[in-house]
XYZ file of C-alpha atoms in Angstrom:
681
model
C -331.728 87.829 -164.250
C -330.250 89.502 -167.324
C -326.686 90.391 -166.371
C -324.099 89.690 -169.053
C -321.641 86.877 -168.415
C -318.519 88.096 -166.646
C -315.081 86.525 -166.772
C -313.712 88.309 -163.714
C -311.425 86.060 -161.722
C -311.607 85.744 -157.947
C -308.769 83.724 -156.562
C -308.623 81.151 -159.341
C -311.665 80.763 -161.563
C -314.597 82.509 -163.146
C -316.799 84.092 -160.494
C -319.921 85.391 -162.118
C -321.676 83.940 -165.061
C -324.756 85.965 -165.960
C -328.127 84.286 -165.594
C -328.200 81.217 -163.371
C -330.564 78.509 -164.579
C -330.085 75.645 -162.119
C -328.563 75.560 -158.617
C -327.191 72.492 -156.881
C -327.140 72.864 -153.104
C -324.129 71.029 -151.687
C -325.936 70.400 -148.427
C -328.956 68.744 -146.889
C -332.077 69.236 -144.816
C -333.285 72.652 -143.776
C -330.663 74.743 -145.576
C -331.187 72.920 -148.868
C -334.937 73.511 -148.579
C -334.293 77.172 -147.713
C -332.210 77.779 -150.851
C -334.642 75.828 -153.025
C -337.523 78.033 -151.805
C -335.832 81.192 -153.089
C -334.817 79.477 -156.324
C -338.443 78.553 -156.979
C -339.521 82.144 -156.358
C -336.918 83.271 -158.917
C -337.747 80.622 -161.514
C -334.398 78.860 -161.069
C -334.127 75.070 -161.317
C -332.905 73.037 -158.334
C -330.670 70.005 -157.840
C -330.208 68.075 -154.595
C -327.547 65.661 -153.441
C -328.287 63.091 -150.782
C -326.650 60.367 -148.743
C -328.241 56.950 -148.324
C -329.434 58.043 -144.880
C -331.153 61.061 -146.481
C -332.862 59.226 -149.349
C -336.306 60.013 -147.920
C -335.431 63.567 -146.818
C -337.840 66.342 -147.848
C -335.078 68.259 -149.604
C -334.678 65.365 -152.030
C -338.366 65.270 -152.917
C -338.546 69.036 -153.428
C -335.680 69.309 -155.915
C -336.127 69.115 -159.679
C -333.321 66.539 -159.767
C -331.492 64.598 -157.063
C -328.169 62.771 -157.178
C -327.213 60.010 -154.734
C -323.917 60.206 -152.842
C -323.241 56.595 -151.802
C -322.714 56.170 -148.075
C -324.047 57.655 -144.860
C -321.371 59.609 -142.995
C -320.359 63.162 -143.987
C -316.881 61.902 -144.907
C -318.442 59.477 -147.395
C -320.942 61.935 -148.837
C -321.353 65.658 -148.215
C -317.616 66.204 -147.679
C -316.763 64.603 -151.053
C -316.358 67.689 -153.211
C -315.477 65.779 -156.359
C -318.715 63.765 -156.159
C -320.764 66.930 -155.672
C -319.217 68.663 -158.693
C -319.763 65.533 -160.773
C -323.395 65.519 -159.627
C -323.853 69.145 -160.705
C -322.425 68.484 -164.141
C -324.457 65.336 -164.680
C -327.709 67.065 -163.646
C -327.066 70.127 -165.813
C -326.704 72.544 -162.898
C -324.655 75.625 -163.681
C -324.125 76.891 -160.113
C -323.404 75.488 -156.661
C -324.648 76.934 -153.376
C -322.725 75.453 -150.425
C -325.227 76.195 -147.647
C -323.515 76.132 -144.268
C -321.350 73.490 -142.613
C -319.707 70.685 -144.594
C -317.764 72.282 -147.502
C -319.230 75.778 -147.251
C -315.927 77.319 -146.107
C -313.585 74.978 -147.958
C -311.454 77.023 -150.355
C -310.308 73.982 -152.344
C -313.894 72.997 -153.002
C -314.767 76.531 -154.114
C -311.755 76.554 -156.451
C -312.767 73.185 -157.884
C -316.302 74.453 -158.534
C -314.921 77.403 -160.494
C -312.388 75.243 -162.350
C -315.271 73.025 -163.461
C -316.875 76.039 -165.143
C -319.634 76.345 -162.564
C -320.799 79.492 -160.772
C -319.791 79.546 -157.103
C -322.500 81.181 -154.995
C -320.106 82.370 -152.358
C -317.175 84.697 -151.713
C -313.858 84.750 -153.579
C -311.604 81.759 -153.034
C -308.919 84.044 -151.617
C -311.351 85.395 -149.014
C -312.273 81.881 -147.918
C -308.595 81.010 -147.615
C -307.799 84.114 -145.600
C -310.712 83.593 -143.194
C -310.520 79.785 -143.248
C -307.723 79.746 -140.726
C -309.000 81.358 -137.576
C -305.379 81.808 -136.514
C -304.336 83.726 -139.624
C -307.624 85.628 -139.879
C -307.117 87.143 -136.439
C -303.688 88.397 -137.441
C -305.160 89.952 -140.574
C -308.016 91.601 -138.685
C -305.587 92.954 -136.112
C -303.578 94.533 -138.911
C -306.777 96.007 -140.406
C -307.631 97.735 -137.130
C -310.320 95.342 -135.929
C -310.013 94.547 -132.175
C -309.107 90.870 -131.550
C -308.476 88.344 -128.762
C -304.949 86.985 -128.942
C -304.506 83.417 -130.227
C -302.569 81.030 -127.983
C -300.313 78.182 -129.076
C -301.610 75.061 -127.252
C -298.015 74.085 -126.465
C -297.450 77.370 -124.641
C -300.606 77.490 -122.507
C -299.865 77.834 -118.781
C -301.958 78.089 -115.619
C -301.860 81.853 -116.011
C -303.841 81.607 -119.253
C -306.667 79.495 -117.825
C -309.455 79.121 -118.602
C -308.825 78.677 -122.330
C -311.079 77.749 -125.205
C -309.956 75.175 -127.756
C -311.408 75.899 -131.201
C -311.353 74.142 -134.547
C -309.584 76.287 -137.098
C -311.632 75.032 -140.055
C -315.229 75.330 -138.838
C -317.766 76.290 -136.223
C -321.108 75.157 -134.846
C -319.551 74.013 -131.576
C -317.619 71.177 -133.209
C -314.084 70.886 -131.916
C -314.679 73.404 -129.116
C -313.739 72.660 -125.511
C -313.287 74.820 -122.411
C -310.265 73.853 -120.306
C -309.922 75.040 -116.705
C -307.309 72.519 -115.534
C -303.943 72.349 -117.290
C -303.792 68.580 -116.677
C -306.817 68.124 -118.947
C -305.461 70.184 -121.834
C -303.796 67.362 -123.801
C -306.835 65.037 -123.711
C -309.219 67.862 -124.530
C -307.114 68.937 -127.505
C -307.108 65.339 -128.781
C -310.893 65.151 -128.425
C -311.358 68.499 -130.165
C -309.110 67.356 -133.009
C -311.167 64.189 -133.518
C -314.408 66.180 -133.626
C -312.900 68.727 -136.019
C -311.634 65.978 -138.325
C -315.050 64.273 -138.310
C -317.013 67.472 -138.948
C -314.708 69.428 -141.275
C -312.031 67.038 -142.510
C -309.358 69.164 -140.800
C -308.067 68.415 -137.263
C -306.305 71.763 -136.744
C -307.216 73.465 -133.453
C -305.952 76.473 -131.523
C -306.532 78.122 -128.140
C -307.627 81.534 -126.979
C -308.447 83.111 -123.642
C -311.949 82.112 -122.561
C -314.271 84.796 -121.264
C -316.691 83.160 -118.824
C -319.407 85.682 -119.611
C -319.839 87.825 -122.654
C -322.225 88.725 -125.412
C -321.979 87.044 -128.805
C -322.746 89.769 -131.344
C -322.399 89.277 -135.083
C -322.884 91.530 -138.080
C -324.369 90.367 -141.375
C -322.440 91.798 -144.320
C -323.342 91.695 -147.990
C -320.907 92.808 -150.690
C -321.301 92.946 -154.467
C -318.624 92.731 -157.175
C -318.637 96.512 -157.658
C -317.046 97.431 -154.326
C -320.209 98.104 -152.336
C -320.502 96.552 -148.850
C -323.560 96.648 -146.642
C -323.476 96.040 -142.899
C -327.058 94.786 -143.020
C -327.707 94.464 -139.296
C -326.447 92.866 -136.120
C -327.664 89.728 -134.368
C -327.204 88.629 -130.784
C -326.558 84.901 -130.324
C -325.367 84.775 -126.717
C -327.541 81.919 -125.428
C -325.551 78.845 -126.375
C -325.025 75.261 -125.358
C -321.676 73.617 -125.973
C -320.665 76.769 -127.864
C -323.483 76.248 -130.337
C -326.170 78.894 -130.647
C -329.665 78.088 -129.388
C -331.470 81.458 -129.372
C -330.698 84.256 -131.820
C -332.294 87.644 -132.271
C -332.119 90.893 -134.167
C -331.496 93.574 -133.232
C -329.250 92.949 -130.214
C -330.704 94.192 -126.907
C -327.172 95.121 -125.789
C -326.476 97.166 -128.922
C -329.873 98.833 -128.632
C -329.049 100.293 -125.216
C -325.455 101.481 -125.807
C -325.092 104.715 -127.750
C -322.839 104.443 -130.764
C -322.157 100.703 -130.441
C -324.019 99.789 -133.639
C -322.027 102.283 -135.674
C -318.730 100.978 -134.261
C -319.735 97.363 -134.910
C -320.793 98.104 -138.474
C -317.572 99.976 -139.165
C -315.470 97.070 -137.821
C -317.474 94.587 -139.920
C -317.000 96.661 -143.072
C -313.281 96.951 -142.353
C -313.094 93.166 -142.033
C -314.958 92.578 -145.298
C -313.034 95.187 -147.245
C -309.684 93.954 -145.929
C -310.149 90.693 -147.838
C -312.042 92.004 -150.884
C -315.178 90.214 -149.808
C -318.125 89.484 -152.116
C -321.462 87.875 -151.258
C -323.020 87.127 -147.868
C -320.833 86.776 -144.782
C -320.914 87.231 -141.037
C -318.359 88.938 -138.818
C -318.593 87.605 -135.266
C -317.579 89.503 -132.137
C -317.491 88.836 -128.410
C -318.699 91.910 -126.521
C -318.850 92.944 -122.880
C -321.539 94.878 -121.058
C -319.673 98.163 -121.605
C -319.948 97.812 -125.372
C -316.325 96.850 -126.048
C -315.979 93.986 -128.522
C -313.371 91.632 -129.990
C -313.256 89.892 -133.363
C -313.845 86.135 -133.099
C -314.080 84.985 -136.701
C -315.597 85.698 -140.063
C -317.931 83.083 -141.496
C -317.640 83.213 -145.270
C -321.104 81.799 -145.853
C -324.750 82.182 -144.955
C -325.465 81.620 -141.257
C -328.035 79.344 -139.645
C -329.580 82.392 -137.991
C -329.897 84.527 -141.126
C -333.755 84.550 -140.954
C -333.817 87.073 -138.085
C -331.883 89.512 -140.251
C -334.246 88.853 -143.148
C -337.233 89.560 -140.923
C -335.825 92.830 -139.576
C -334.745 94.148 -142.996
C -337.296 92.642 -145.395
C -334.437 91.229 -147.480
C -334.185 87.734 -148.938
C -330.481 87.108 -148.336
C -330.376 84.028 -150.571
C -331.857 86.083 -153.413
C -329.090 88.653 -152.901
C -326.494 85.861 -152.929
C -327.808 84.634 -156.267
C -327.900 88.137 -157.709
C -324.335 88.935 -156.611
C -323.113 85.611 -158.029
C -324.802 86.571 -161.313
C -322.855 89.816 -161.474
C -325.635 92.171 -160.407
C -324.992 95.122 -158.078
C -326.659 95.531 -154.721
C -329.698 97.828 -154.771
C -328.985 101.526 -154.552
C -330.314 101.896 -151.024
C -329.866 99.665 -148.015
C -333.183 98.971 -146.247
C -333.876 100.420 -142.818
C -334.246 98.135 -139.799
C -337.766 97.232 -138.712
C -339.294 95.495 -135.691
C -337.766 92.579 -133.813
C -337.193 88.919 -134.653
C -336.202 85.952 -132.479
C -335.148 82.527 -133.722
C -334.811 79.343 -131.700
C -333.236 76.110 -132.828
C -335.520 73.197 -132.064
C -333.236 70.223 -131.417
C -333.925 66.528 -130.904
C -331.950 66.447 -127.666
C -332.433 66.158 -123.911
C -331.049 69.236 -122.111
C -331.793 67.686 -118.703
C -329.428 64.787 -119.446
C -326.262 66.439 -120.711
C -327.909 67.518 -123.977
C -328.008 63.940 -125.233
C -328.996 63.927 -128.911
C -332.007 61.845 -129.854
C -332.691 59.806 -132.960
C -335.742 58.134 -134.421
C -338.981 59.107 -136.139
C -340.600 62.525 -135.938
C -344.220 61.444 -136.110
C -345.590 64.970 -136.186
C -344.224 68.513 -136.310
C -346.896 71.184 -136.325
C -346.218 74.773 -135.221
C -349.297 76.941 -134.631
C -349.483 80.530 -135.885
C -346.973 79.665 -138.649
C -347.599 82.252 -141.364
C -344.966 80.991 -143.773
C -342.057 78.660 -144.434
C -338.670 79.829 -145.737
C -340.071 83.264 -146.526
C -339.868 86.816 -145.213
C -342.982 87.836 -143.278
C -344.446 91.299 -143.793
C -346.759 91.100 -140.771
C -346.190 89.898 -137.186
C -346.228 86.127 -137.059
C -344.192 82.925 -136.929
C -341.962 81.541 -139.671
C -340.890 77.898 -139.854
C -337.670 76.732 -141.537
C -337.493 72.971 -141.080
C -335.590 70.044 -142.515
C -338.157 67.486 -141.408
C -341.830 66.769 -142.020
C -344.260 64.338 -140.427
C -342.726 60.845 -140.234
C -339.199 62.034 -141.069
C -336.488 60.035 -139.314
C -333.642 61.727 -137.428
C -330.503 59.631 -137.862
C -327.191 59.533 -136.055
C -324.940 60.911 -138.783
C -325.907 64.597 -138.742
C -326.824 67.474 -136.478
C -330.122 66.787 -134.628
C -331.730 70.153 -135.392
C -335.373 69.639 -136.372
C -336.317 73.191 -137.237
C -335.737 76.874 -136.796
C -338.813 78.628 -135.430
C -338.733 82.384 -135.983
C -341.054 85.078 -134.684
C -341.418 88.589 -136.045
C -343.210 91.441 -134.269
C -343.060 95.164 -133.712
C -341.397 94.831 -130.285
C -339.011 92.393 -128.621
C -341.526 91.577 -125.875
C -344.202 90.711 -128.406
C -341.793 88.585 -130.456
C -340.755 86.621 -127.348
C -344.353 86.099 -126.199
C -345.529 84.984 -129.640
C -342.672 82.524 -130.067
C -343.033 81.046 -126.580
C -346.761 80.482 -127.055
C -346.268 78.904 -130.483
C -343.668 76.495 -129.091
C -345.746 75.547 -126.057
C -348.730 74.723 -128.258
C -346.712 73.006 -130.976
C -347.371 69.338 -131.686
C -343.959 67.673 -131.629
C -344.445 63.920 -131.420
C -341.885 61.140 -131.388
C -338.656 62.492 -129.926
C -337.492 64.279 -126.806
C -336.641 67.877 -127.760
C -335.389 71.072 -126.154
C -338.828 72.703 -126.596
C -339.525 73.118 -122.847
C -336.123 74.741 -122.335
C -336.721 77.183 -125.195
C -340.089 78.261 -123.827
C -338.683 78.789 -120.328
C -335.812 80.865 -121.739
C -338.182 83.048 -123.773
C -340.312 83.678 -120.678
C -337.438 84.151 -118.241
C -337.255 87.608 -116.620
C -333.533 87.877 -117.411
C -334.136 87.146 -121.099
C -337.019 89.601 -121.260
C -334.764 92.213 -119.654
C -332.127 91.602 -122.339
C -329.598 90.016 -119.947
C -328.444 87.262 -122.319
C -324.761 86.497 -121.919
C -322.977 83.263 -122.885
C -323.263 81.937 -119.305
C -327.078 82.109 -119.337
C -327.646 78.393 -118.687
C -325.070 78.270 -115.890
C -326.350 81.462 -114.291
C -330.016 80.538 -114.294
C -329.710 76.802 -113.515
C -330.049 74.487 -116.472
C -332.024 71.993 -114.379
C -334.715 74.598 -113.724
C -334.758 75.844 -117.295
C -335.081 72.320 -118.723
C -337.872 71.236 -116.358
C -341.170 70.199 -118.003
C -343.545 73.021 -118.839
C -346.490 71.076 -117.467
C -346.976 70.903 -113.699
C -347.344 67.483 -112.082
C -351.045 68.145 -111.482
C -351.656 69.124 -115.096
C -349.604 66.167 -116.329
C -351.747 63.836 -114.191
C -354.876 65.360 -115.700
C -353.478 64.900 -119.211
C -352.730 61.244 -118.447
C -356.313 60.740 -117.263
C -357.465 62.120 -120.621
C -355.099 59.693 -122.380
C -356.521 56.744 -120.429
C -360.093 57.683 -121.293
C -359.172 58.182 -124.947
C -357.422 54.795 -124.969
C -360.590 53.235 -123.582
C -362.600 54.838 -126.378
C -360.049 53.646 -128.944
C -360.254 50.081 -127.621
C -364.042 50.149 -127.854
C -363.952 51.519 -131.399
C -361.842 48.581 -132.609
C -363.523 45.839 -130.577
C -366.352 43.803 -132.077
C -367.561 42.747 -128.619
C -367.188 45.938 -126.598
C -369.540 47.817 -128.870
C -372.394 45.587 -127.686
C -371.925 46.458 -124.006
C -372.181 49.689 -122.024
C -368.933 51.623 -121.672
C -366.822 50.313 -118.802
C -369.075 47.304 -118.242
C -367.786 44.864 -115.620
C -369.204 41.733 -113.965
C -368.203 43.365 -110.681
C -369.033 47.033 -111.072
C -367.127 48.032 -107.946
C -363.754 47.201 -109.524
C -362.141 50.116 -111.373
C -360.423 49.919 -114.715
C -356.667 50.513 -114.509
C -354.273 51.813 -117.121
C -350.569 52.538 -116.527
C -348.293 55.030 -118.241
C -344.643 55.928 -117.784
C -343.601 59.569 -117.780
C -340.014 60.805 -118.033
C -340.822 63.420 -115.405
C -342.926 61.563 -112.829
C -342.318 57.877 -113.478
C -345.180 55.365 -113.495
C -348.706 56.786 -113.326
C -351.707 54.544 -112.712
C -355.134 55.775 -113.747
C -357.968 54.005 -111.924
C -361.450 54.913 -113.026
C -365.050 53.657 -113.178
C -367.870 54.633 -115.460
C -370.968 55.256 -113.366
C -374.630 55.931 -114.044
C -373.969 59.672 -113.703
C -370.604 59.920 -115.488
C -367.139 58.899 -114.360
C -365.223 58.484 -111.117
C -361.416 58.786 -111.266
C -359.389 58.020 -108.159
C -357.532 61.111 -106.992
C -359.628 63.418 -109.166
C -362.811 64.017 -107.197
C -365.497 65.915 -109.037
C -363.937 65.419 -112.489
C -366.625 65.557 -115.178
C -366.412 63.759 -118.521
C -367.937 66.109 -121.128
C -367.048 64.075 -124.204
C -364.641 61.323 -125.182
C -363.303 60.024 -128.483
C -360.126 58.107 -129.411
C -358.363 61.352 -130.352
C -360.113 63.995 -128.244
C -361.294 64.266 -124.649
C -363.101 67.169 -122.976
C -363.102 67.239 -119.169
C -364.815 69.486 -116.664
C -362.161 70.176 -114.023
C -363.452 71.309 -110.629
C -362.050 74.523 -109.213
C -362.629 76.994 -106.433
C -364.959 79.063 -108.620
C -366.652 76.250 -110.488
C -365.831 73.768 -113.204
C -363.397 74.666 -116.016
C -363.715 72.888 -119.331
C -360.380 71.530 -120.658
C -359.774 69.988 -124.099
C -357.099 67.398 -124.792
C -355.936 66.007 -128.130
C -354.464 62.502 -128.063
C -352.273 60.782 -130.651
C -350.783 57.274 -130.455
C -347.714 55.803 -132.125
C -347.234 52.256 -130.866
C -346.848 52.539 -127.099
C -346.105 56.297 -127.312
C -349.024 58.523 -126.371
C -348.823 62.274 -127.055
C -351.294 64.550 -125.268
C -351.574 68.171 -126.366
C -353.608 70.876 -124.678
C -353.291 74.566 -123.767
C -351.878 73.343 -120.438
C -348.815 72.151 -122.345
C -347.426 69.030 -124.028
C -347.242 65.623 -122.355
C -345.710 62.434 -123.772
C -345.933 59.076 -122.000
C -345.360 55.404 -122.721
C -348.322 53.100 -122.349
C -347.282 50.143 -120.196
C -348.449 46.574 -120.846
C -350.558 44.876 -118.198
C -347.933 42.135 -117.841
C -344.133 42.432 -118.131
C -341.938 39.813 -119.786
C -339.231 38.867 -117.203
C -336.725 38.347 -120.031
C -336.918 42.064 -120.814
C -335.683 43.132 -117.394
C -332.245 44.766 -117.307
C -329.726 43.924 -114.595
C -328.980 46.599 -111.999
C -325.882 48.629 -112.815
C -326.304 48.244 -116.574
C -325.041 51.090 -118.745
C -327.421 51.482 -121.666
C -326.586 53.284 -124.896
C -328.495 56.595 -124.713
C -328.434 56.884 -128.509
C -327.262 54.946 -131.564
C -323.586 55.526 -132.204
C -320.096 54.152 -132.649
C -317.755 53.167 -129.803
C -314.581 55.194 -130.331
C -312.663 54.611 -127.070
C -312.674 52.469 -123.966
C -311.730 53.868 -120.569
C -311.685 50.641 -118.542
C -311.457 46.882 -118.930
C -313.682 44.094 -117.674
C -312.806 43.294 -114.061
C -311.479 46.783 -113.295
C -312.458 48.590 -110.141
C -314.196 51.846 -111.156
C -315.499 54.845 -109.251
C -318.753 56.674 -109.773
C -318.487 59.124 -112.673
C -315.395 57.454 -114.168
C -315.570 57.287 -117.978
C -316.103 53.692 -119.136
C -316.319 54.388 -122.869
C -316.981 57.113 -125.427
C -319.627 57.064 -128.148
C -319.578 59.184 -131.284
C -323.010 60.220 -132.533
C -324.171 63.203 -134.569
C -320.580 64.415 -134.974
C -320.069 64.782 -131.214
C -318.373 62.650 -128.562
C -320.457 61.426 -125.611
C -318.989 60.019 -122.406
C -320.595 56.967 -120.798
C -319.620 56.961 -117.121
C -319.894 54.492 -114.248
C -323.222 54.961 -112.411
C -321.679 53.832 -109.121
C -318.429 52.715 -107.531
C -317.775 49.007 -107.979
C -316.417 46.387 -110.367
C -316.877 46.481 -114.133
C -318.297 42.955 -114.324
C -319.167 43.072 -118.039
C -317.977 45.096 -121.021
C -320.046 44.105 -124.030
C -318.588 46.346 -126.745
C -315.323 46.952 -128.587
C -313.827 49.994 -130.311
C -315.449 50.583 -133.686
C -318.638 48.726 -132.825
C -321.960 50.300 -133.831
C -324.634 50.138 -131.136
C -328.346 50.876 -131.079
C -330.157 52.892 -128.436
C -330.822 50.774 -125.343
C -327.936 48.392 -125.960
C -326.389 47.144 -122.699
C -322.832 48.456 -123.077
C -321.445 47.371 -119.722
C -322.444 46.373 -116.199
C -321.026 47.800 -112.966
C -321.610 45.732 -109.836
C -321.884 48.246 -107.046
C -319.750 47.825 -103.949
C -321.608 46.925 -100.795
C -321.322 49.681 -98.225
C -319.722 48.754 -94.914
C -322.197 49.142 -92.032
C -321.418 52.261 -90.013
């Protein structure tokens, strides 16, 4: 880049500085890797910062230089602006890219970056300040002629306003957001939202607005240079959400596509919003729309969005490259690119949708997405793009968001993009943690999604329990477990000095079958009983099954059917007692059970086990209290969210083993509820 150094001032500091030689990304994981990828393509040096928990993160290894931020929590590390600026100066970086989350929309941090003589790869400080308060930003947008939903003072909310949505003023991503339908719950929900907002953004300010039960979340990507030019690059639809956090995003919006003139009105409103605050750089103007095409301003995110890849795919633009060019004082290109094709992005989370979206932590043994044509890059042909913050054997901790990757498809049509992405996810090898993969595939194949009916109540409308059910049928899971048992037998033989001298499956009493047991989250304990015979194999409950070949990591079976045998291939991987079985039928993960159980490892009935590592932040009952089923016993904080641990039954809280502030590991016995004996009827 050859632009001359500019001394223009944007809200308190030098904005542009000519050529950028080294960028520090004030963030972690996937977004840091995303920015680094563009920097490498532009010949720009890279600097990472990392917490102690992130010392082994891929973004640290990929940077030219990395600076440690002592501590683990965001408050100790990535929210410490002064440490990040010091890191940039010590590493010789001349620019800071904030990514998203953490300090990305913190005006004081942006001002401090500029005051330190560094280039801020973001909008003017004044624009961040004006949009940083969602309360004040709505007033400003209203004055600029952008339609808005009225903000409500929490102290003035009445039954007539219900339901209302509590929102954190300083951030997004679902943190600090609660829906309240009962006025009696408002005070406690506000307090909870304030704690989450403080933990995630360092600012506990929240406000309320009328909550629309259904609606379409439509947002417009804007890009502005320092010469007064603003592009409305394209719209995205992000209506499928859980806990007010986006799960599926796509461009263009199916709603906008079918309503004449809606795109033009959206783009005009987005440009009005950007121009009203003298915006520069990449930003997103978010709207809530109804099925008629009317829309209301929600907020403006003065940063790059998680879902920016779908806009890149449908425009051919590298938005990070444009950010760097604008920050260097270069104008936007003369012509805005035309829209092309369709792109869908899903957020692959380490979480369990079937159990209240509980986040998961631990090792990711393997993450392999088939059909992936590129990482952190714009595809020119139909295919799948992977933007991930983890690699094989990465560890997902408890301090940050549990997103593993963004998986993005690009194709000529929406139907093709959905089909391609669903198939890639179903066949992906994701070993080690429970994820939302099955849910994502079911959404992408759902008739309502394919028809473009994707409002914010999608999970409630179409039954979350059905959507989060395993992709594999019980019959196919049983077949996969048989393959795992046979592969385990082959693995045992390959490591045994004695077994190699005897025929496979040799027994003194040949009539007795071999037995192996596995535990499945979906179907419980599965016993596989089989015998090797002179002609092949006999598996109880699977008459006619033919063993074509067997190895420790691969089994081929001939499965009998109405029209003859069908050959099925299974790939098997083991990690301790975890066994992962992958096949075109779908993914299966089971725990291999020992032949004998240690009685000391049994857990008393009524025990409440920690579903994840976390910190106890509140207690809702005391030892000896009478509790009812569903009553909150305590609250855990993990991954910047609060999680309620409730009584499994009505009875007496006979043991409470934790205190406020205590850190617990997954599986810890938190409390015990002795269930009341039912009176005979």
